[in-house]
PDB file of C-alpha atoms and ligand atoms in Angstrom:
ATOM      1  CA  MET O  20     165.959-152.005-297.598  1.00  0.00           C
ATOM      2  CA  LYS O  21     165.936-148.764-299.500  1.00  0.00           C
ATOM      3  CA  VAL O  22     167.084-145.597-297.780  1.00  0.00           C
ATOM      4  CA  SER O  23     163.751-143.913-298.516  1.00  0.00           C
ATOM      5  CA  THR O  24     161.898-146.811-296.822  1.00  0.00           C
ATOM      6  CA  VAL O  25     164.110-146.460-293.738  1.00  0.00           C
ATOM      7  CA  ASN O  26     163.426-142.734-293.708  1.00  0.00           C
ATOM      8  CA  ASP O  27     159.712-143.391-294.012  1.00  0.00           C
ATOM      9  CA  LEU O  28     159.880-145.791-291.077  1.00  0.00           C
ATOM     10  CA  ILE O  29     161.746-143.282-288.917  1.00  0.00           C
ATOM     11  CA  ALA O  30     159.270-140.600-289.854  1.00  0.00           C
ATOM     12  CA  ALA O  31     156.378-142.897-288.976  1.00  0.00           C
ATOM     13  CA  CYS O  32     157.971-143.707-285.621  1.00  0.00           C
ATOM     14  CA  LEU O  33     158.501-140.031-284.869  1.00  0.00           C
ATOM     15  CA  LEU O  34     154.888-139.295-285.756  1.00  0.00           C
ATOM     16  CA  TRP O  35     153.761-142.011-283.363  1.00  0.00           C
ATOM     17  CA  ALA O  36     155.993-140.640-280.637  1.00  0.00           C
ATOM     18  CA  VAL O  37     154.508-137.157-281.085  1.00  0.00           C
ATOM     19  CA  PHE O  38     151.031-138.654-281.152  1.00  0.00           C
ATOM     20  CA  LEU O  39     151.577-140.597-277.908  1.00  0.00           C
ATOM     21  CA  PHE O  40     153.189-137.565-276.278  1.00  0.00           C
ATOM     22  CA  LEU O  41     150.124-135.514-277.121  1.00  0.00           C
ATOM     23  CA  ILE O  42     147.767-138.133-275.742  1.00  0.00           C
ATOM     24  CA  VAL O  43     149.648-138.499-272.454  1.00  0.00           C
ATOM     25  CA  TYR O  44     150.573-134.869-271.778  1.00  0.00           C
ATOM     26  CA  GLY O  45     147.617-133.389-273.598  1.00  0.00           C
ATOM     27  CA  SER O  46     145.251-135.178-271.255  1.00  0.00           C
ATOM     28  CA  ASP O  47     147.218-133.767-268.328  1.00  0.00           C
ATOM     29  CA  LEU O  48     146.672-130.295-269.669  1.00  0.00           C
ATOM     30  CA  VAL O  49     142.992-130.802-270.324  1.00  0.00           C
ATOM     31  CA  TYR O  50     142.182-132.457-267.032  1.00  0.00           C
ATOM     32  CA  ASP O  51     143.480-130.922-263.868  1.00  0.00           C
ATOM     33  CA  HIS O  52     144.393-134.011-261.938  1.00  0.00           C
ATOM     34  CA  GLN O  53     144.806-132.150-258.667  1.00  0.00           C
ATOM     35  CA  GLN O  54     141.089-131.558-258.464  1.00  0.00           C
ATOM     36  CA  PRO O  55     138.696-134.413-259.020  1.00  0.00           C
ATOM     37  CA  ALA O  56     136.577-133.564-262.025  1.00  0.00           C
ATOM     38  CA  LYS O  57     133.111-132.416-261.112  1.00  0.00           C
ATOM     39  CA  ILE O  58     130.292-133.495-263.318  1.00  0.00           C
ATOM     40  CA  VAL O  59     128.033-130.664-264.321  1.00  0.00           C
ATOM     41  CA  TYR O  60     124.629-131.397-265.712  1.00  0.00           C
ATOM     42  CA  SER O  61     122.631-128.899-267.573  1.00  0.00           C
ATOM     43  CA  ILE O  62     119.071-128.402-266.430  1.00  0.00           C
ATOM     44  CA  ASN O  63     116.841-126.141-268.520  1.00  0.00           C
ATOM     45  CA  GLY O  64     119.883-124.712-270.199  1.00  0.00           C
ATOM     46  CA  GLU O  65     121.330-123.564-266.902  1.00  0.00           C
ATOM     47  CA  GLU O  66     124.350-125.233-265.493  1.00  0.00           C
ATOM     48  CA  ALA O  67     123.645-126.860-262.198  1.00  0.00           C
ATOM     49  CA  PRO O  68     126.693-127.976-260.310  1.00  0.00           C
ATOM     50  CA  VAL O  69     126.168-131.406-258.915  1.00  0.00           C
ATOM     51  CA  THR O  70     127.283-131.762-255.349  1.00  0.00           C
ATOM     52  CA  GLU O  71     130.190-134.106-255.048  1.00  0.00           C
ATOM     53  CA  LYS O  72     129.132-137.650-254.577  1.00  0.00           C
ATOM     54  CA  ALA O  73     129.333-138.392-250.890  1.00  0.00           C
ATOM     55  CA  GLU O  74     130.478-141.768-249.692  1.00  0.00           C
ATOM     56  CA  PRO O  75     127.370-143.836-249.166  1.00  0.00           C
ATOM     57  CA  LYS O  76     127.051-143.582-245.407  1.00  0.00           C
ATOM     58  CA  GLN O  77     125.896-146.741-243.817  1.00  0.00           C
ATOM     59  CA  GLN O  78     123.583-146.041-240.975  1.00  0.00           C
ATOM     60  CA  ILE O  79     124.079-148.812-238.499  1.00  0.00           C
ATOM     61  CA  SER O  80     122.016-148.435-235.361  1.00  0.00           C
ATOM     62  CA  LEU O  81     123.716-148.445-231.985  1.00  0.00           C
ATOM     63  CA  ALA O  82     121.809-151.622-231.079  1.00  0.00           C
ATOM     64  CA  GLU O  83     123.244-153.319-234.154  1.00  0.00           C
ATOM     65  CA  ARG O  84     126.746-152.044-233.487  1.00  0.00           C
ATOM     66  CA  LEU O  85     126.549-153.364-229.930  1.00  0.00           C
ATOM     67  CA  GLN O  86     125.345-156.764-231.122  1.00  0.00           C
ATOM     68  CA  GLN O  87     128.370-156.976-233.409  1.00  0.00           C
ATOM     69  CA  ALA O  88     130.799-155.415-230.942  1.00  0.00           C
ATOM     70  CA  ASP O  89     134.102-156.974-229.974  1.00  0.00           C
ATOM     71  CA  ILE O  90     134.704-156.763-226.243  1.00  0.00           C
ATOM     72  CA  GLU O  91     138.421-157.542-226.531  1.00  0.00           C
ATOM     73  CA  ASN O  92     138.914-154.559-228.817  1.00  0.00           C
ATOM     74  CA  GLY O  93     136.820-152.553-226.328  1.00  0.00           C
ATOM     75  CA  ARG O  94     139.264-153.485-223.586  1.00  0.00           C
ATOM     76  CA  LYS O  95     142.086-152.190-225.781  1.00  0.00           C
ATOM     77  CA  VAL O  96     140.247-148.961-226.570  1.00  0.00           C
ATOM     78  CA  PHE O  97     139.771-148.497-222.818  1.00  0.00           C
ATOM     79  CA  GLY O  98     143.553-148.161-222.660  1.00  0.00           C
ATOM     80  CA  GLN O  99     142.949-144.505-223.587  1.00  0.00           C
ATOM     81  CA  CYS O 100     140.702-144.052-220.571  1.00  0.00           C
ATOM     82  CA  GLY O 101     142.773-145.973-218.019  1.00  0.00           C
ATOM     83  CA  LEU O 102     145.040-143.021-217.375  1.00  0.00           C
ATOM     84  CA  CYS O 103     142.140-141.172-215.764  1.00  0.00           C
ATOM     85  CA  HIS O 104     139.621-143.893-214.885  1.00  0.00           C
ATOM     86  CA  THR O 105     139.920-147.197-213.091  1.00  0.00           C
ATOM     87  CA  PRO O 106     137.652-150.013-214.277  1.00  0.00           C
ATOM     88  CA  ALA O 107     138.072-151.845-210.955  1.00  0.00           C
ATOM     89  CA  LYS O 108     135.189-152.549-208.597  1.00  0.00           C
ATOM     90  CA  ASN O 109     135.385-150.183-205.621  1.00  0.00           C
ATOM     91  CA  GLY O 110     138.363-148.626-207.400  1.00  0.00           C
ATOM     92  CA  PRO O 111     139.611-145.182-206.380  1.00  0.00           C
ATOM     93  CA  ALA O 112     138.908-141.970-208.212  1.00  0.00           C
ATOM     94  CA  ARG O 113     141.783-140.878-210.405  1.00  0.00           C
ATOM     95  CA  VAL O 114     141.665-137.775-212.565  1.00  0.00           C
ATOM     96  CA  GLY O 115     138.164-138.986-213.398  1.00  0.00           C
ATOM     97  CA  PRO O 116     135.597-140.994-211.432  1.00  0.00           C
ATOM     98  CA  PRO O 117     135.777-144.820-211.262  1.00  0.00           C
ATOM     99  CA  LEU O 118     133.758-146.428-214.053  1.00  0.00           C
ATOM    100  CA  TYR O 119     132.688-149.736-212.535  1.00  0.00           C
ATOM    101  CA  GLY O 120     128.923-150.026-213.034  1.00  0.00           C
ATOM    102  CA  ILE O 121     128.802-146.980-215.309  1.00  0.00           C
ATOM    103  CA  VAL O 122     126.108-148.390-217.631  1.00  0.00           C
ATOM    104  CA  GLY O 123     122.822-147.686-215.871  1.00  0.00           C
ATOM    105  CA  ARG O 124     124.410-145.324-213.319  1.00  0.00           C
ATOM    106  CA  PRO O 125     123.045-141.786-212.887  1.00  0.00           C
ATOM    107  CA  PHE O 126     125.288-139.005-214.188  1.00  0.00           C
ATOM    108  CA  ALA O 127     127.763-137.561-211.697  1.00  0.00           C
ATOM    109  CA  SER O 128     126.979-140.098-208.983  1.00  0.00           C
ATOM    110  CA  ALA O 129     130.321-141.509-207.808  1.00  0.00           C
ATOM    111  CA  SER O 130     130.167-140.336-204.216  1.00  0.00           C
ATOM    112  CA  GLU O 131     133.926-140.028-203.731  1.00  0.00           C
ATOM    113  CA  TYR O 132     134.370-137.807-206.766  1.00  0.00           C
ATOM    114  CA  THR O 133     133.933-134.062-207.218  1.00  0.00           C
ATOM    115  CA  TYR O 134     132.399-133.445-210.622  1.00  0.00           C
ATOM    116  CA  SER O 135     132.482-130.284-212.668  1.00  0.00           C
ATOM    117  CA  ARG O 136     129.526-127.953-212.481  1.00  0.00           C
ATOM    118  CA  ALA O 137     128.632-128.842-216.074  1.00  0.00           C
ATOM    119  CA  MET O 138     128.438-132.545-215.242  1.00  0.00           C
ATOM    120  CA  ARG O 139     126.495-131.935-212.043  1.00  0.00           C
ATOM    121  CA  ALA O 140     123.969-129.933-214.052  1.00  0.00           C
ATOM    122  CA  GLU O 141     123.169-133.127-215.994  1.00  0.00           C
ATOM    123  CA  ASN O 142     122.027-134.683-212.764  1.00  0.00           C
ATOM    124  CA  GLY O 143     118.855-136.718-213.267  1.00  0.00           C
ATOM    125  CA  LYS O 144     120.017-138.394-216.462  1.00  0.00           C
ATOM    126  CA  THR O 145     121.309-141.943-216.611  1.00  0.00           C
ATOM    127  CA  TRP O 146     124.312-143.295-218.453  1.00  0.00           C
ATOM    128  CA  ASP O 147     122.682-145.688-220.879  1.00  0.00           C
ATOM    129  CA  PHE O 148     124.073-146.984-224.156  1.00  0.00           C
ATOM    130  CA  ALA O 149     122.841-143.990-226.130  1.00  0.00           C
ATOM    131  CA  THR O 150     124.115-141.298-223.749  1.00  0.00           C
ATOM    132  CA  LEU O 151     127.493-143.041-223.499  1.00  0.00           C
ATOM    133  CA  ASP O 152     127.686-143.296-227.281  1.00  0.00           C
ATOM    134  CA  THR O 153     127.002-139.579-227.713  1.00  0.00           C
ATOM    135  CA  TYR O 154     129.247-138.476-224.854  1.00  0.00           C
ATOM    136  CA  LEU O 155     132.185-140.671-225.804  1.00  0.00           C
ATOM    137  CA  ALA O 156     132.034-139.528-229.439  1.00  0.00           C
ATOM    138  CA  SER O 157     132.738-135.980-228.310  1.00  0.00           C
ATOM    139  CA  PRO O 158     132.554-135.293-224.558  1.00  0.00           C
ATOM    140  CA  ARG O 159     132.814-131.517-224.798  1.00  0.00           C
ATOM    141  CA  LYS O 160     130.212-131.313-227.524  1.00  0.00           C
ATOM    142  CA  TYR O 161     127.712-133.285-225.460  1.00  0.00           C
ATOM    143  CA  ILE O 162     128.502-131.563-222.168  1.00  0.00           C
ATOM    144  CA  PRO O 163     130.214-128.240-222.829  1.00  0.00           C
ATOM    145  CA  GLY O 164     132.331-127.443-219.801  1.00  0.00           C
ATOM    146  CA  THR O 165     132.958-131.046-218.773  1.00  0.00           C
ATOM    147  CA  ALA O 166     136.240-131.529-216.958  1.00  0.00           C
ATOM    148  CA  MET O 167     136.978-134.610-219.056  1.00  0.00           C
ATOM    149  CA  ALA O 168     139.846-133.448-221.240  1.00  0.00           C
ATOM    150  CA  PHE O 169     139.426-136.070-223.897  1.00  0.00           C
ATOM    151  CA  ASN O 170     138.718-135.609-227.569  1.00  0.00           C
ATOM    152  CA  GLY O 171     136.449-138.579-227.977  1.00  0.00           C
ATOM    153  CA  VAL O 172     136.474-141.954-229.678  1.00  0.00           C
ATOM    154  CA  LYS O 173     135.543-141.004-233.218  1.00  0.00           C
ATOM    155  CA  ASP O 174     135.274-144.458-234.763  1.00  0.00           C
ATOM    156  CA  GLU O 175     131.733-145.839-234.377  1.00  0.00           C
ATOM    157  CA  LYS O 176     132.904-149.421-234.167  1.00  0.00           C
ATOM    158  CA  ASP O 177     135.592-148.730-231.576  1.00  0.00           C
ATOM    159  CA  ARG O 178     133.013-146.822-229.558  1.00  0.00           C
ATOM    160  CA  ALA O 179     130.542-149.726-229.622  1.00  0.00           C
ATOM    161  CA  ASP O 180     133.354-152.122-228.668  1.00  0.00           C
ATOM    162  CA  LEU O 181     134.297-149.803-225.796  1.00  0.00           C
ATOM    163  CA  ILE O 182     130.693-149.511-224.580  1.00  0.00           C
ATOM    164  CA  LEU O 183     130.311-153.297-224.655  1.00  0.00           C
ATOM    165  CA  TYR O 184     133.419-153.480-222.476  1.00  0.00           C
ATOM    166  CA  LEU O 185     132.091-150.769-220.109  1.00  0.00           C
ATOM    167  CA  ARG O 186     128.872-152.793-219.805  1.00  0.00           C
ATOM    168  CA  SER O 187     130.918-155.747-218.546  1.00  0.00           C
ATOM    169  CA  LEU O 188     132.206-153.662-215.621  1.00  0.00           C
ATOM    170  CA  SER O 189     129.264-154.699-213.505  1.00  0.00           C
ATOM    171  CA  ASP O 190     127.973-157.440-211.232  1.00  0.00           C
ATOM    172  CA  GLU O 191     124.843-157.547-213.374  1.00  0.00           C
ATOM    173  CA  PRO O 192     125.490-156.184-216.861  1.00  0.00           C
ATOM    174  CA  VAL O 193     122.530-154.273-218.305  1.00  0.00           C
ATOM    175  CA  GLU O 194     120.685-156.096-221.099  1.00  0.00           C
ATOM    176  CA  LEU O 195     121.770-155.098-224.584  1.00  0.00           C
ATOM    177  CA  PRO O 196     119.220-153.085-226.586  1.00  0.00           C
ATOM    178  CA  HIS O 197     116.996-155.189-228.817  1.00  0.00           C
ATOM    179  CA  LEU O 198     117.320-154.975-232.566  1.00  0.00           C
ATOM    180  CA  ASN O 199     114.294-153.554-234.294  1.00  0.00           C
ATOM    181  CA  PRO O 200     112.991-156.068-236.804  1.00  0.00           C
TER     182      PRO O 200
HETATM  183  C1  HEC X  10     142.420-136.951-219.270  1.00  0.00           C
HETATM  184  C2  HEC X  10     141.614-137.702-218.365  1.00  0.00           C
HETATM  185  C3  HEC X  10     140.435-138.486-218.922  1.00  0.00           C
HETATM  186  C4  HEC X  10     140.431-139.387-219.943  1.00  0.00           C
HETATM  187  C5  HEC X  10     141.582-139.798-220.845  1.00  0.00           C
HETATM  188  C6  HEC X  10     139.084-139.905-219.994  1.00  0.00           C
HETATM  189  N1  HEC X  10     138.308-139.332-219.034  1.00  0.00           N
HETATM  190 FE1  HEC X  10     136.363-139.749-218.635  1.00  0.00          FE
HETATM  191  N2  HEC X  10     136.322-138.308-217.221  1.00  0.00           N
HETATM  192  C7  HEC X  10     137.405-137.548-216.850  1.00  0.00           C
HETATM  193  C8  HEC X  10     136.981-136.548-215.915  1.00  0.00           C
HETATM  194  C9  HEC X  10     137.872-135.487-215.263  1.00  0.00           C
HETATM  195  C10 HEC X  10     135.594-136.765-215.716  1.00  0.00           C
HETATM  196  C11 HEC X  10     134.654-135.941-214.848  1.00  0.00           C
HETATM  197  C12 HEC X  10     133.988-134.973-215.802  1.00  0.00           C
HETATM  198  C13 HEC X  10     133.254-133.822-215.167  1.00  0.00           C
HETATM  199  O1  HEC X  10     133.101-133.781-213.948  1.00  0.00           O
HETATM  200  O2  HEC X  10     132.850-132.951-215.953  1.00  0.00           O
HETATM  201  C14 HEC X  10     135.215-137.881-216.559  1.00  0.00           C
HETATM  202  C15 HEC X  10     133.929-138.395-216.646  1.00  0.00           C
HETATM  203  C16 HEC X  10     133.581-139.496-217.381  1.00  0.00           C
HETATM  204  C17 HEC X  10     132.280-140.111-217.384  1.00  0.00           C
HETATM  205  C18 HEC X  10     131.074-139.681-216.557  1.00  0.00           C
HETATM  206  C19 HEC X  10     131.134-140.456-215.271  1.00  0.00           C
HETATM  207  C20 HEC X  10     130.058-140.179-214.263  1.00  0.00           C
HETATM  208  O3  HEC X  10     130.194-140.738-213.159  1.00  0.00           O
HETATM  209  O4  HEC X  10     129.108-139.436-214.531  1.00  0.00           O
HETATM  210  C21 HEC X  10     132.351-141.181-218.216  1.00  0.00           C
HETATM  211  C22 HEC X  10     131.248-142.149-218.563  1.00  0.00           C
HETATM  212  C23 HEC X  10     133.699-141.231-218.728  1.00  0.00           C
HETATM  213  N3  HEC X  10     134.420-140.198-218.204  1.00  0.00           N
HETATM  214  C24 HEC X  10     134.162-142.196-219.586  1.00  0.00           C
HETATM  215  C25 HEC X  10     135.432-142.166-220.163  1.00  0.00           C
HETATM  216  C26 HEC X  10     135.891-143.130-221.129  1.00  0.00           C
HETATM  217  C27 HEC X  10     135.116-144.360-221.562  1.00  0.00           C
HETATM  218  C28 HEC X  10     137.146-142.741-221.524  1.00  0.00           C
HETATM  219  C29 HEC X  10     138.030-143.368-222.567  1.00  0.00           C
HETATM  220  C30 HEC X  10     137.519-143.453-223.896  1.00  0.00           C
HETATM  221  C31 HEC X  10     137.474-141.550-220.778  1.00  0.00           C
HETATM  222  N4  HEC X  10     136.416-141.230-219.964  1.00  0.00           N
HETATM  223  C32 HEC X  10     138.672-140.882-220.882  1.00  0.00           C
HETATM  224  C33 HEC X  10     138.704-137.662-217.304  1.00  0.00           C
HETATM  225  C34 HEC X  10     139.101-138.453-218.359  1.00  0.00           C
END
């Protein structure tokens, strides 16, 4: 092979290397990878920022979540509550009131337990699936001033599993809500 051909080959390789370098690092410079690129559409000549695409939120009704709920996982989730609540029938009050028969029970009605003023003010309501779901998602948001020092069960599925388990703490578990056709 002639020296000039070898030189040409080296030069070609170097050019490719520079080219690839530019593609890889150039794109890094152009696109700021720290921030996901926002797509901006132009409407009537004005730039309208498009709100970032939200995750498609699946709206599953509580009735549906309860139908699909897993009671064994609910029992596990109740582990977080067991420190303060007993699930046992005729169980004693701990930090919180006993929870046997909680589904269908009026708020603040365990006779052997002294509730906070905030909870007593809710008197007249009943713990049904919906109130439990809202309360357990964020107790202090639902009843500001509640003495239940617990952040809430944020995961919708865990909460439904837990409520299905709470429902079983009863001689006659309340019927599950019907699914709307
Ligand atoms: C740190 C202790 C603590 C933990 C953990 C806790 N609770 Fe409570 N809970 C309480 C207290 C205290 C009250 C009484 C609230 C009041 O009087 O404001 C209460 C009240 C309740 C009530 C209302 C009962 C009634 O008779 O009206 C329900 C329902 C309840 N808790 C469910 C749960 C569940 C389910 C969990 C677990 C996911 C849980 N709690 C975790 C302390 C706790």
